[in-house]
CSV table of C-alpha atoms in Angstrom, one decimal:
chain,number,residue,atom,x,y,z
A,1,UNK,CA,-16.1,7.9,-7.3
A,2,UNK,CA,-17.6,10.1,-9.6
A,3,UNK,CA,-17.0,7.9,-12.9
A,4,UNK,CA,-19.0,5.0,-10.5
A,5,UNK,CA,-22.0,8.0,-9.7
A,6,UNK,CA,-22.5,8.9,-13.2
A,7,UNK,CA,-22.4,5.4,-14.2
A,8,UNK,CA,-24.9,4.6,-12.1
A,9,UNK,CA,-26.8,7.4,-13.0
A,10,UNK,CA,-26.8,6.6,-17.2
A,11,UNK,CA,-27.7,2.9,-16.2
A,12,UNK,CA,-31.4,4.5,-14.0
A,13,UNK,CA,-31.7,6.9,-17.1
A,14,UNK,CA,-31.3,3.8,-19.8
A,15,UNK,CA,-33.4,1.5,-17.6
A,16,UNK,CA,-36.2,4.1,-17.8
A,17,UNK,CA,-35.8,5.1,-21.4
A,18,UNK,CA,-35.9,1.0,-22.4
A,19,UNK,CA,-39.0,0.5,-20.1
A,20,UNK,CA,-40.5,3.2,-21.2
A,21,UNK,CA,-40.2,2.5,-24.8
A,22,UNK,CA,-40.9,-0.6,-24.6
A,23,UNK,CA,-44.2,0.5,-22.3
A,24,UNK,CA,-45.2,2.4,-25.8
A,25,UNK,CA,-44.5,0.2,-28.1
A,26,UNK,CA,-46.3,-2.7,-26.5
A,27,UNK,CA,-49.2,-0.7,-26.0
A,28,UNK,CA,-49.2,0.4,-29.5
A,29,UNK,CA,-48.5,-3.0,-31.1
A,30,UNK,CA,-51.2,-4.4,-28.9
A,31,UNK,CA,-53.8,-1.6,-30.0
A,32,UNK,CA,-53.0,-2.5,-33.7
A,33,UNK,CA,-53.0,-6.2,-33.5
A,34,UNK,CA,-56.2,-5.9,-31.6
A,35,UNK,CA,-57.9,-3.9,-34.0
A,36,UNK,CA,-56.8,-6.5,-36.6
A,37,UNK,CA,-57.8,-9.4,-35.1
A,38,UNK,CA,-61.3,-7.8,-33.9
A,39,UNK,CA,-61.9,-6.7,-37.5
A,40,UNK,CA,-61.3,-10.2,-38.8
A,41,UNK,CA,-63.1,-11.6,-36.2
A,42,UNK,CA,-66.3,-9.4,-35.9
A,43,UNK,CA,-67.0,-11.0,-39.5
A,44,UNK,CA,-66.6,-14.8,-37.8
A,45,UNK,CA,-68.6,-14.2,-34.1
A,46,UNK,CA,-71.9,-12.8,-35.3
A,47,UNK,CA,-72.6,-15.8,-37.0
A,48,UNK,CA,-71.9,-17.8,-33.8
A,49,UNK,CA,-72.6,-15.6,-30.9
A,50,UNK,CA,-75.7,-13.8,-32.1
A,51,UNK,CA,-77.9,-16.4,-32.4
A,52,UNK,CA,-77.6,-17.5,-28.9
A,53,UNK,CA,-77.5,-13.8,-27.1
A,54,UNK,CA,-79.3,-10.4,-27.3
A,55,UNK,CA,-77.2,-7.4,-28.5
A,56,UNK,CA,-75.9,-5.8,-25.3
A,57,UNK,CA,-74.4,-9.3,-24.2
A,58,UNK,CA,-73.0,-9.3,-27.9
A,59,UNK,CA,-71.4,-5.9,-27.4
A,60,UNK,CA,-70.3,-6.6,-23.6
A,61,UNK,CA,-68.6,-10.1,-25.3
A,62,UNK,CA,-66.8,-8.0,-27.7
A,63,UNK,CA,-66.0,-5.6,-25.8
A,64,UNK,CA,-64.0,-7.8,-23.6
A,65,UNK,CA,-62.6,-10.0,-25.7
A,66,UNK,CA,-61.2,-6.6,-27.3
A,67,UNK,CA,-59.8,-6.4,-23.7
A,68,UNK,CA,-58.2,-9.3,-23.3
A,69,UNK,CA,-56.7,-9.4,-26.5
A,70,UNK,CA,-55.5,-5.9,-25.6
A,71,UNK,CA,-53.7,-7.3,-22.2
A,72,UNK,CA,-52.8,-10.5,-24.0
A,73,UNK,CA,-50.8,-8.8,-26.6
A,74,UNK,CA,-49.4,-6.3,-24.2
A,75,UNK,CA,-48.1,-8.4,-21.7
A,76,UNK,CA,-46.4,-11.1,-24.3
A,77,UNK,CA,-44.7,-8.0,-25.9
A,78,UNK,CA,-43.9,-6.2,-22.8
A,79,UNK,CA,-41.9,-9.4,-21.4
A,80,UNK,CA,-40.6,-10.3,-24.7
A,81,UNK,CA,-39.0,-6.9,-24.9
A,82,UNK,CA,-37.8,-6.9,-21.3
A,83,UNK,CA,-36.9,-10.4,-20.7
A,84,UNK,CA,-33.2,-9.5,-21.8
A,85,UNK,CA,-32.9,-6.6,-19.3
A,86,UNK,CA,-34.9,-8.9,-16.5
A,87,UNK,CA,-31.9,-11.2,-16.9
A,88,UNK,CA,-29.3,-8.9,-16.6
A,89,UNK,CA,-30.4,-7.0,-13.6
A,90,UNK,CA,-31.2,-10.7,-11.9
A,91,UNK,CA,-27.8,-11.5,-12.4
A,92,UNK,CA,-26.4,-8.4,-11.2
A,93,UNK,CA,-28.4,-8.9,-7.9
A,94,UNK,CA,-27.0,-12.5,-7.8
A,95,UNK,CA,-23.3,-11.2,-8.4
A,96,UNK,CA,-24.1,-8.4,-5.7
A,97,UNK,CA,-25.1,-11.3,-3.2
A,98,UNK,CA,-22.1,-13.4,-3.9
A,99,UNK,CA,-19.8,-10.3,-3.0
A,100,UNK,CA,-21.8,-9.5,-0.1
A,101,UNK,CA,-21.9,-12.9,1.5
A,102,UNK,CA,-18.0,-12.7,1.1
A,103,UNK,CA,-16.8,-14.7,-2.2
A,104,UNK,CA,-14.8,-11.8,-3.5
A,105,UNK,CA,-13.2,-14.2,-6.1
A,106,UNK,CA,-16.7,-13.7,-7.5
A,107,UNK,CA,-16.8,-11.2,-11.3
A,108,UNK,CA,-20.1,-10.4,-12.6
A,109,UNK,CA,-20.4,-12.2,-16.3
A,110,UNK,CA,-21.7,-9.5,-18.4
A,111,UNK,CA,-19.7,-8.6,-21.2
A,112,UNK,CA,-21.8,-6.2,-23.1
A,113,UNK,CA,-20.9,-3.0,-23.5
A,114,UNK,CA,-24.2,-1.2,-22.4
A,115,UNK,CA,-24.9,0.7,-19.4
A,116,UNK,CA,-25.6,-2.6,-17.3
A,117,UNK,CA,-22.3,-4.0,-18.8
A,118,UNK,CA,-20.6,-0.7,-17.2
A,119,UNK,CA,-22.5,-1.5,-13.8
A,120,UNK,CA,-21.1,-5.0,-14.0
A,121,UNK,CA,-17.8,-3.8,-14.6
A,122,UNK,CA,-17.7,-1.7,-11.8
A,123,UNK,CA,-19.1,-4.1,-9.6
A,124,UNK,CA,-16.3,-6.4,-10.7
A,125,UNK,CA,-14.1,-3.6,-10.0
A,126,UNK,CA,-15.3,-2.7,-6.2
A,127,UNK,CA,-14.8,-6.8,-5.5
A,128,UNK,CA,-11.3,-6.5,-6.2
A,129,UNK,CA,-10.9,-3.2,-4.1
A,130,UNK,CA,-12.6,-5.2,-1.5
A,131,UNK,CA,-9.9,-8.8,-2.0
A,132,UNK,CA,-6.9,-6.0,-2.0
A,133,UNK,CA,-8.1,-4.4,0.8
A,134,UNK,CA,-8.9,-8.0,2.7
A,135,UNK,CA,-5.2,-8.9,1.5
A,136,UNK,CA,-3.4,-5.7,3.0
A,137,UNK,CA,-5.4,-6.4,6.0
A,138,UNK,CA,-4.0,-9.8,6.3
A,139,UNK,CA,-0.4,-8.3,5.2
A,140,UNK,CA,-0.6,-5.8,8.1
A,141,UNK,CA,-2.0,-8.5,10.9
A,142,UNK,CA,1.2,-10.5,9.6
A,143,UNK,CA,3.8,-7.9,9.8
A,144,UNK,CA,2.2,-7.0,13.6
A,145,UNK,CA,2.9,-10.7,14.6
A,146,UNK,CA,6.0,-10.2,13.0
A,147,UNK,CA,7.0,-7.4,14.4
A,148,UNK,CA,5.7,-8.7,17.5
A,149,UNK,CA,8.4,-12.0,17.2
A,150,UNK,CA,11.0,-10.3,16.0
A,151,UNK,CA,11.4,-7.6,18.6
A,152,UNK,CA,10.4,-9.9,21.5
A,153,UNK,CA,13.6,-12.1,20.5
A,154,UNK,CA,16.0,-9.4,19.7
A,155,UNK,CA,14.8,-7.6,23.1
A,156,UNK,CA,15.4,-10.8,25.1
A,157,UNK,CA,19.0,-12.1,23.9
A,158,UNK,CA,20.8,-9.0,25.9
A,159,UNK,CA,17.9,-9.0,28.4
A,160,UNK,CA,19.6,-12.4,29.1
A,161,UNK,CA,22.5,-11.9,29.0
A,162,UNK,CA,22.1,-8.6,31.7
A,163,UNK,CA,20.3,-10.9,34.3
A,164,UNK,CA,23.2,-13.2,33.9
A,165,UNK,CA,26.0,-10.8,34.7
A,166,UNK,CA,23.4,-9.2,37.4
A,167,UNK,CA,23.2,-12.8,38.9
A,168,UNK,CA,27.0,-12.7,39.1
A,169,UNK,CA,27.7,-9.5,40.7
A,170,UNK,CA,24.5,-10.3,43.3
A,171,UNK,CA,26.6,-13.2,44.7
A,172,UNK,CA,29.6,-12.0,44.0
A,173,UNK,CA,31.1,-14.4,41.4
A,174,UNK,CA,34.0,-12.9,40.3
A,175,UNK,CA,37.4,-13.3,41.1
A,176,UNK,CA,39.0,-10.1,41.1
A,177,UNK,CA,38.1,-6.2,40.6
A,178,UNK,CA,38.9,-6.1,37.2
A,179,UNK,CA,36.5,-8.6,36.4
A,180,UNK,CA,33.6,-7.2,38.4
A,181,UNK,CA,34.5,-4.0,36.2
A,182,UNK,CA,34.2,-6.1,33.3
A,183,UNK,CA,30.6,-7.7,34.2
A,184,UNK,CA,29.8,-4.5,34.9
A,185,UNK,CA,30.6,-3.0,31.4
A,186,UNK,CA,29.4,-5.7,29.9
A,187,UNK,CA,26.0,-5.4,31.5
A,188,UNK,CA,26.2,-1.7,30.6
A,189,UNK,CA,27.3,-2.4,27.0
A,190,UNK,CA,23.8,-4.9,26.9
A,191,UNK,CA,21.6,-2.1,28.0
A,192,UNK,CA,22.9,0.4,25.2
A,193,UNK,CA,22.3,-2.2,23.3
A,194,UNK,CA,18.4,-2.9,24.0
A,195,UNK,CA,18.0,0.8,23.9
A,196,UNK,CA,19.3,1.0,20.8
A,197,UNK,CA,16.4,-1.9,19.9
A,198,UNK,CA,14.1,0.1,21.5
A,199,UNK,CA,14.8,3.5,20.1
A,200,UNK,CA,14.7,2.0,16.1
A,201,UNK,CA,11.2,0.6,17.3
A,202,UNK,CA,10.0,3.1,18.3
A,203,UNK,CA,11.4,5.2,15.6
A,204,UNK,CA,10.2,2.5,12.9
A,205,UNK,CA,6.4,2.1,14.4
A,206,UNK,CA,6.1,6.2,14.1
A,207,UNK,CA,7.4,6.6,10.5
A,208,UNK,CA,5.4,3.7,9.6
A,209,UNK,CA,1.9,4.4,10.9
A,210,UNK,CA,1.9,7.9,9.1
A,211,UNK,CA,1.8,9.6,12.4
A,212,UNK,CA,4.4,11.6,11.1
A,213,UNK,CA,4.7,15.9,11.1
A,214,UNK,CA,8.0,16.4,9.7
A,215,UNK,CA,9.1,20.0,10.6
A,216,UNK,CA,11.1,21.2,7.3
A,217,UNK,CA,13.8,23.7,7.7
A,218,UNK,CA,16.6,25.6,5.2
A,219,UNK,CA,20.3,24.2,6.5
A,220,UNK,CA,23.6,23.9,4.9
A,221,UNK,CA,24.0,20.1,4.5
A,222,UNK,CA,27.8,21.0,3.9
A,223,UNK,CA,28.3,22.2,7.6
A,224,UNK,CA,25.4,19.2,8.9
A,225,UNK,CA,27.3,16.3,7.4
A,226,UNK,CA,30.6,17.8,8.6
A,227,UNK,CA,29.5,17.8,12.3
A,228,UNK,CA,28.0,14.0,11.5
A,229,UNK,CA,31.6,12.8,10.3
A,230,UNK,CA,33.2,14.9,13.3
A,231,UNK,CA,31.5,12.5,15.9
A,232,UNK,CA,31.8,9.6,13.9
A,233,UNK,CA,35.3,9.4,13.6
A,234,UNK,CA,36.6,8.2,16.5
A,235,UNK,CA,33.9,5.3,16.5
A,236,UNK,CA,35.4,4.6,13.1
A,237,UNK,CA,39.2,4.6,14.4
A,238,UNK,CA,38.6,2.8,17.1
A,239,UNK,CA,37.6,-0.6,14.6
A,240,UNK,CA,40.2,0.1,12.2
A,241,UNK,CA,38.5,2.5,9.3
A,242,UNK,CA,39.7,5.9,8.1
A,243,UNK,CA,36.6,8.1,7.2
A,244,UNK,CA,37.8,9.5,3.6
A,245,UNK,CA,35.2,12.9,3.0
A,246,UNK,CA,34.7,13.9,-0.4
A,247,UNK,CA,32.5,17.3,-1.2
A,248,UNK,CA,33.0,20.7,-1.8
A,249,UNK,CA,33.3,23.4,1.3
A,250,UNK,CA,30.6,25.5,-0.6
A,251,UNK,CA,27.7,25.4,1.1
A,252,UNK,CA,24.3,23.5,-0.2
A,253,UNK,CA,21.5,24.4,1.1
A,254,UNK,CA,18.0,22.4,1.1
A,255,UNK,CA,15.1,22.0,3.3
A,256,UNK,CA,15.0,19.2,5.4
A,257,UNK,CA,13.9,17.8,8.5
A,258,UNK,CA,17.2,17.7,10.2
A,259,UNK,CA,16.7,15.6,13.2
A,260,UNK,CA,15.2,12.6,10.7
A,261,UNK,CA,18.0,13.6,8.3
A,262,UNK,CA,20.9,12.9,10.7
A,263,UNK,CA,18.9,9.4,11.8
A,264,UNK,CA,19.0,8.5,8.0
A,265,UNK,CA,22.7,9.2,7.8
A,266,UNK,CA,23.7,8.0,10.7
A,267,UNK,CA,22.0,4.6,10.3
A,268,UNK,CA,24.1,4.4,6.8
A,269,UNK,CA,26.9,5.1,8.6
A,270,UNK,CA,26.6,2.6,11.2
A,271,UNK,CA,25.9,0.1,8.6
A,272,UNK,CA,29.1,0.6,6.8
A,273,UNK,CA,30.9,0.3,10.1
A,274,UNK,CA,29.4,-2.9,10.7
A,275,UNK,CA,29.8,-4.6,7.4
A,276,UNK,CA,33.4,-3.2,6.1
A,277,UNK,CA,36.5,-5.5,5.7
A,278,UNK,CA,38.5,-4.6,8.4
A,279,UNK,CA,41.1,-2.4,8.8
A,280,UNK,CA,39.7,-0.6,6.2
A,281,UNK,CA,37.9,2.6,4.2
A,282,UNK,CA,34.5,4.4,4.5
A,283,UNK,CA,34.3,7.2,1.6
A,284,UNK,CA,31.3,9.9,2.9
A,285,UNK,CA,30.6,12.3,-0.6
A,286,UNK,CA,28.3,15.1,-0.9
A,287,UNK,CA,27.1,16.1,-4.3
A,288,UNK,CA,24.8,17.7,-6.3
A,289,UNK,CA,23.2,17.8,-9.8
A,290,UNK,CA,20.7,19.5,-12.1
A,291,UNK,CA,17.7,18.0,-9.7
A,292,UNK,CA,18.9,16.2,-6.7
A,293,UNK,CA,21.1,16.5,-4.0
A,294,UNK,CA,23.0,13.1,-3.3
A,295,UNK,CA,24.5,11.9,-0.2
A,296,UNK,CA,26.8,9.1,-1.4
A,297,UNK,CA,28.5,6.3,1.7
A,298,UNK,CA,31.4,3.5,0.0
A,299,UNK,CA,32.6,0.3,1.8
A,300,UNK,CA,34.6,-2.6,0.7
A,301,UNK,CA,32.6,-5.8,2.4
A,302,UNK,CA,32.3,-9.4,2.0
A,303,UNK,CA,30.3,-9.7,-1.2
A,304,UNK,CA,26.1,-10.1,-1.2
A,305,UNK,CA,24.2,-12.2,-3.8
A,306,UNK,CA,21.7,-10.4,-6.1
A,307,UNK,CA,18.7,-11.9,-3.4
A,308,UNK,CA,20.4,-10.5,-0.8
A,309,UNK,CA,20.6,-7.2,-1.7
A,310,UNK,CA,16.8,-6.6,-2.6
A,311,UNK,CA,16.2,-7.5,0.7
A,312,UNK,CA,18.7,-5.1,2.8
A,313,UNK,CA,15.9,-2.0,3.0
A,314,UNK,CA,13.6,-4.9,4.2
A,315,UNK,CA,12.8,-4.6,7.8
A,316,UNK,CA,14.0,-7.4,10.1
A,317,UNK,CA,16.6,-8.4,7.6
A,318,UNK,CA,20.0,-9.4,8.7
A,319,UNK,CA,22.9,-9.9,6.3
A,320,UNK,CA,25.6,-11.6,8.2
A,321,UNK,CA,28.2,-9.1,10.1
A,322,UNK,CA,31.9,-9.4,9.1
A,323,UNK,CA,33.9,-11.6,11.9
A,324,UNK,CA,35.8,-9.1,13.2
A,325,UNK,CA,32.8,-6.9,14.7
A,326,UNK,CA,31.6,-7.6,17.7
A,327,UNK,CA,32.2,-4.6,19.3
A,328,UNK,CA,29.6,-3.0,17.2
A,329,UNK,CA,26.2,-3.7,19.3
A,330,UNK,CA,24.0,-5.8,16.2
A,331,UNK,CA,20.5,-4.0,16.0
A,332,UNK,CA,16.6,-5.4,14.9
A,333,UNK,CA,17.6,-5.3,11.3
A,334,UNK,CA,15.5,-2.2,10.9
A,335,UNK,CA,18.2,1.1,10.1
A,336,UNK,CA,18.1,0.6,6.2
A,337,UNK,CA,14.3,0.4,6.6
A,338,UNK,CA,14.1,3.6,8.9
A,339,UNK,CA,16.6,5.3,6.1
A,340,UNK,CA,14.3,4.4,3.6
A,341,UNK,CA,10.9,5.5,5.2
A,342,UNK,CA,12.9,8.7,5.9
A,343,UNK,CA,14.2,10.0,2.6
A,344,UNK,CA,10.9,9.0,1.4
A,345,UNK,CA,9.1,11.4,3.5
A,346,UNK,CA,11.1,13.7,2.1
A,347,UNK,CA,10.4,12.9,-1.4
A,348,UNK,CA,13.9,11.4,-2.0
A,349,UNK,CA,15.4,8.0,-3.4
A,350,UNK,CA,18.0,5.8,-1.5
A,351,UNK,CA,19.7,2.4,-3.0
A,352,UNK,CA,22.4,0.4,-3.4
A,353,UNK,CA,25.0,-0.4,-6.2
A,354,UNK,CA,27.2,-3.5,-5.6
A,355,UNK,CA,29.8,-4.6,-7.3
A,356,UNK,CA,31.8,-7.7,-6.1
A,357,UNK,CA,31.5,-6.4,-2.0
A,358,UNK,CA,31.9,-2.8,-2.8
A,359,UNK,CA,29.3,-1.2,-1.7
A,360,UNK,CA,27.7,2.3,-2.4
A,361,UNK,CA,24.6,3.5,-0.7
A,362,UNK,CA,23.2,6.8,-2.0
A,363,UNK,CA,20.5,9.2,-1.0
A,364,UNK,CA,18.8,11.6,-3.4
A,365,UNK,CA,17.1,14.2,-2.2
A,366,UNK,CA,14.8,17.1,-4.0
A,367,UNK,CA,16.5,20.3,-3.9
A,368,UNK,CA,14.9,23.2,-1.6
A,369,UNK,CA,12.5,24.0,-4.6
A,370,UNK,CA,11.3,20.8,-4.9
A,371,UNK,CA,11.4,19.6,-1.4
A,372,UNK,CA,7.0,18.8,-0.9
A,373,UNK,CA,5.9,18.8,2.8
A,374,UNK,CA,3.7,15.4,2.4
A,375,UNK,CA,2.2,15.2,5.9
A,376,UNK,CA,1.0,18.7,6.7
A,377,UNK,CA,0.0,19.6,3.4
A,378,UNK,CA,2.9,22.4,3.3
A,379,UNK,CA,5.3,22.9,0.4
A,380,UNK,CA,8.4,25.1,-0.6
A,381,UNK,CA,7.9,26.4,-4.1
């Protein structure tokens, strides 16, 4: 903003000094060459123009034909001098017109080097602000329909399938008790399963918008991700996995926002559940280094190509559950993507390493000192 002020303010400065010295040398050339001509001249028109008139129409005659040799000389110089300039700004008003009426493909062609060059080049400049921000405006009506598709389909596959077993209990299709028990759990296992849809909506819309005031706080991430694997762990024996921990008792302290924290974690959890080969191994470590704290989560599943992978923190994205999961309710596709949005408000890193379907998904995370408040302008130092 500044750079484009004083720009703009050297290119008024340069236009005034040009004009202006061209102004004076016009008007000096022209007072010169005047003087010339009328001396060679005043030699020539006696000899045709006194004959004919008295002396003060002889004067008056010279007098303005001094003029207009004046304002003939002037003017010729004066547009000569300024003709290049004319150009210029003429076609930095056409190249501002283009942009304006919308052809933001549009670059002014001034290559030069001057102050109007600079103008140009910043003009070129704000037209591709202006296509990048047309662009994300089209990227963000996109992902709303998307959003919009997505969730209305994932909302009404167990919305259909809760009306169904509702249909059956209402006129009492079932056989037995035990299976109007199970329509019933069933029905019940569909609506943890929508709220589950609805909750990582709702979740993902908020981190997403920037509507965000994380409330930072010193914990011992020792003790937190001990109470995380506590109630974990029987979700994880009932589908055949052992939850192998790894870390240090000591504790390790850092500042975090600990109800996002545990939604980051738990969402990597819940993804190894889904995706691991069956029965099977989920290794939970707890590390730390010279600069980061690093949450580390290790599963054996059925392998992912190279595309695949790039597109797991994607929102919406599915990667095919194991066969042998379906008592784990599927979700929208959007946990890695809340994980992501999370550690990154708190100016961490997550990924993936993969290596022929075992899988390690890591969090880094600033340590205390480092740890920057990005929302509320508050920082621990």
């Amino acid at each position: 903003m500044n750079r484009d002020f004083f720009s703009l303010f050297n290119w008024k400065k340069s236009i005034r000094l040009r004009l202006l010295g061209s102004l004076l040398f016009s008007l000096i050339v022209s007072f010169f060459g005047t003087s010339l001509i009328n001396d060679i001249l005043k030699y020539i028109l006696p000899q045709i123009i006194r004959p004919k008139i008295d002396g003060a129409a002889f004067t008056f005659v010279g007098a303005a034909f001094s003029f207009l040799s004046f304002l003939f000389f002037f003017l010729l110089l004066f547009f000569f001098l300024m003709r290049h300039i004319v150009r210029q700004v003429r076609t930095l008003a056409d190249g501002l017109m283009a942009i304006a009426k919308g052809d933001l493909h549009y670059r002014v062609p001034l290559p030069g080097q001057d102050e109007l060059g600079e103008v140009a080049q910043n003009i070129n400049y704000m037209a591709e602000q202006l296509q990048s921000m047309m662009m994300r405006e089209r990227q963000i009506e996109t992902s709303k329909m998307e959003l919009i598709t997505h969730v209305s389909h994932d909302l009404r596959t167990p919305l259909t399938s809760i009306i169904g077993y509702l249909n059956l209990l209402k006129n009492d299709d079932y056989h037995d008790l035990d299976e109007h028990k199970r329509y019933i759990h069933n029905a019940y296992n569909k609506t943890q399963q929508m709220k589950k849809l609805i909750d990582d909506l709702f979740e993902y819309t908020r981190l997403t918008s920037g509507d965000v005031n994380p409330t930072f706080r010193k914990i011992d991430l020792n003790s937190l991700l001990e109470q995380i694997i506590i109630e974990f762990e029987p979700i994880a024996q009932e589908l055949s996995l052992t939850v192998k921990k790894d870390w240090d008792q000591q504790p390790l302290f850092a500042h975090v926002d600990v109800e996002k924290l545990v939604r980051a974690i738990d969402n990597l959890l819940m993804n190894a559940l889904k995706f691991s080969l069956k029965p099977g191994e989920i290794t939970v470590r707890l590390a730390e280094n010279s600069h980061f704290i690093v949450f580390v989560v290790e599963n054996w599943g059925s392998p992912v190509t190279k595309e695949q992978e790039k597109l797991l923190f994607e929102r919406f994205y599915k990667a095919e559950p194991s066969r042998r999961d379906r008592d784990v309710p599927s979700g929208a596709g959007l946990g890695l993507s809340i994980a992501n949005y999370i550690v990154e408000l708190h100016g961490g890193r997550i990924g993936l390493k993969n290596e022929n379907g075992h899988f390690t998904f890591f969090i880094e995370l600033p340590k205390a000192a480092q740890i920057t408040k990005c929302n509320g302008g508050e920082e621990f130092k």
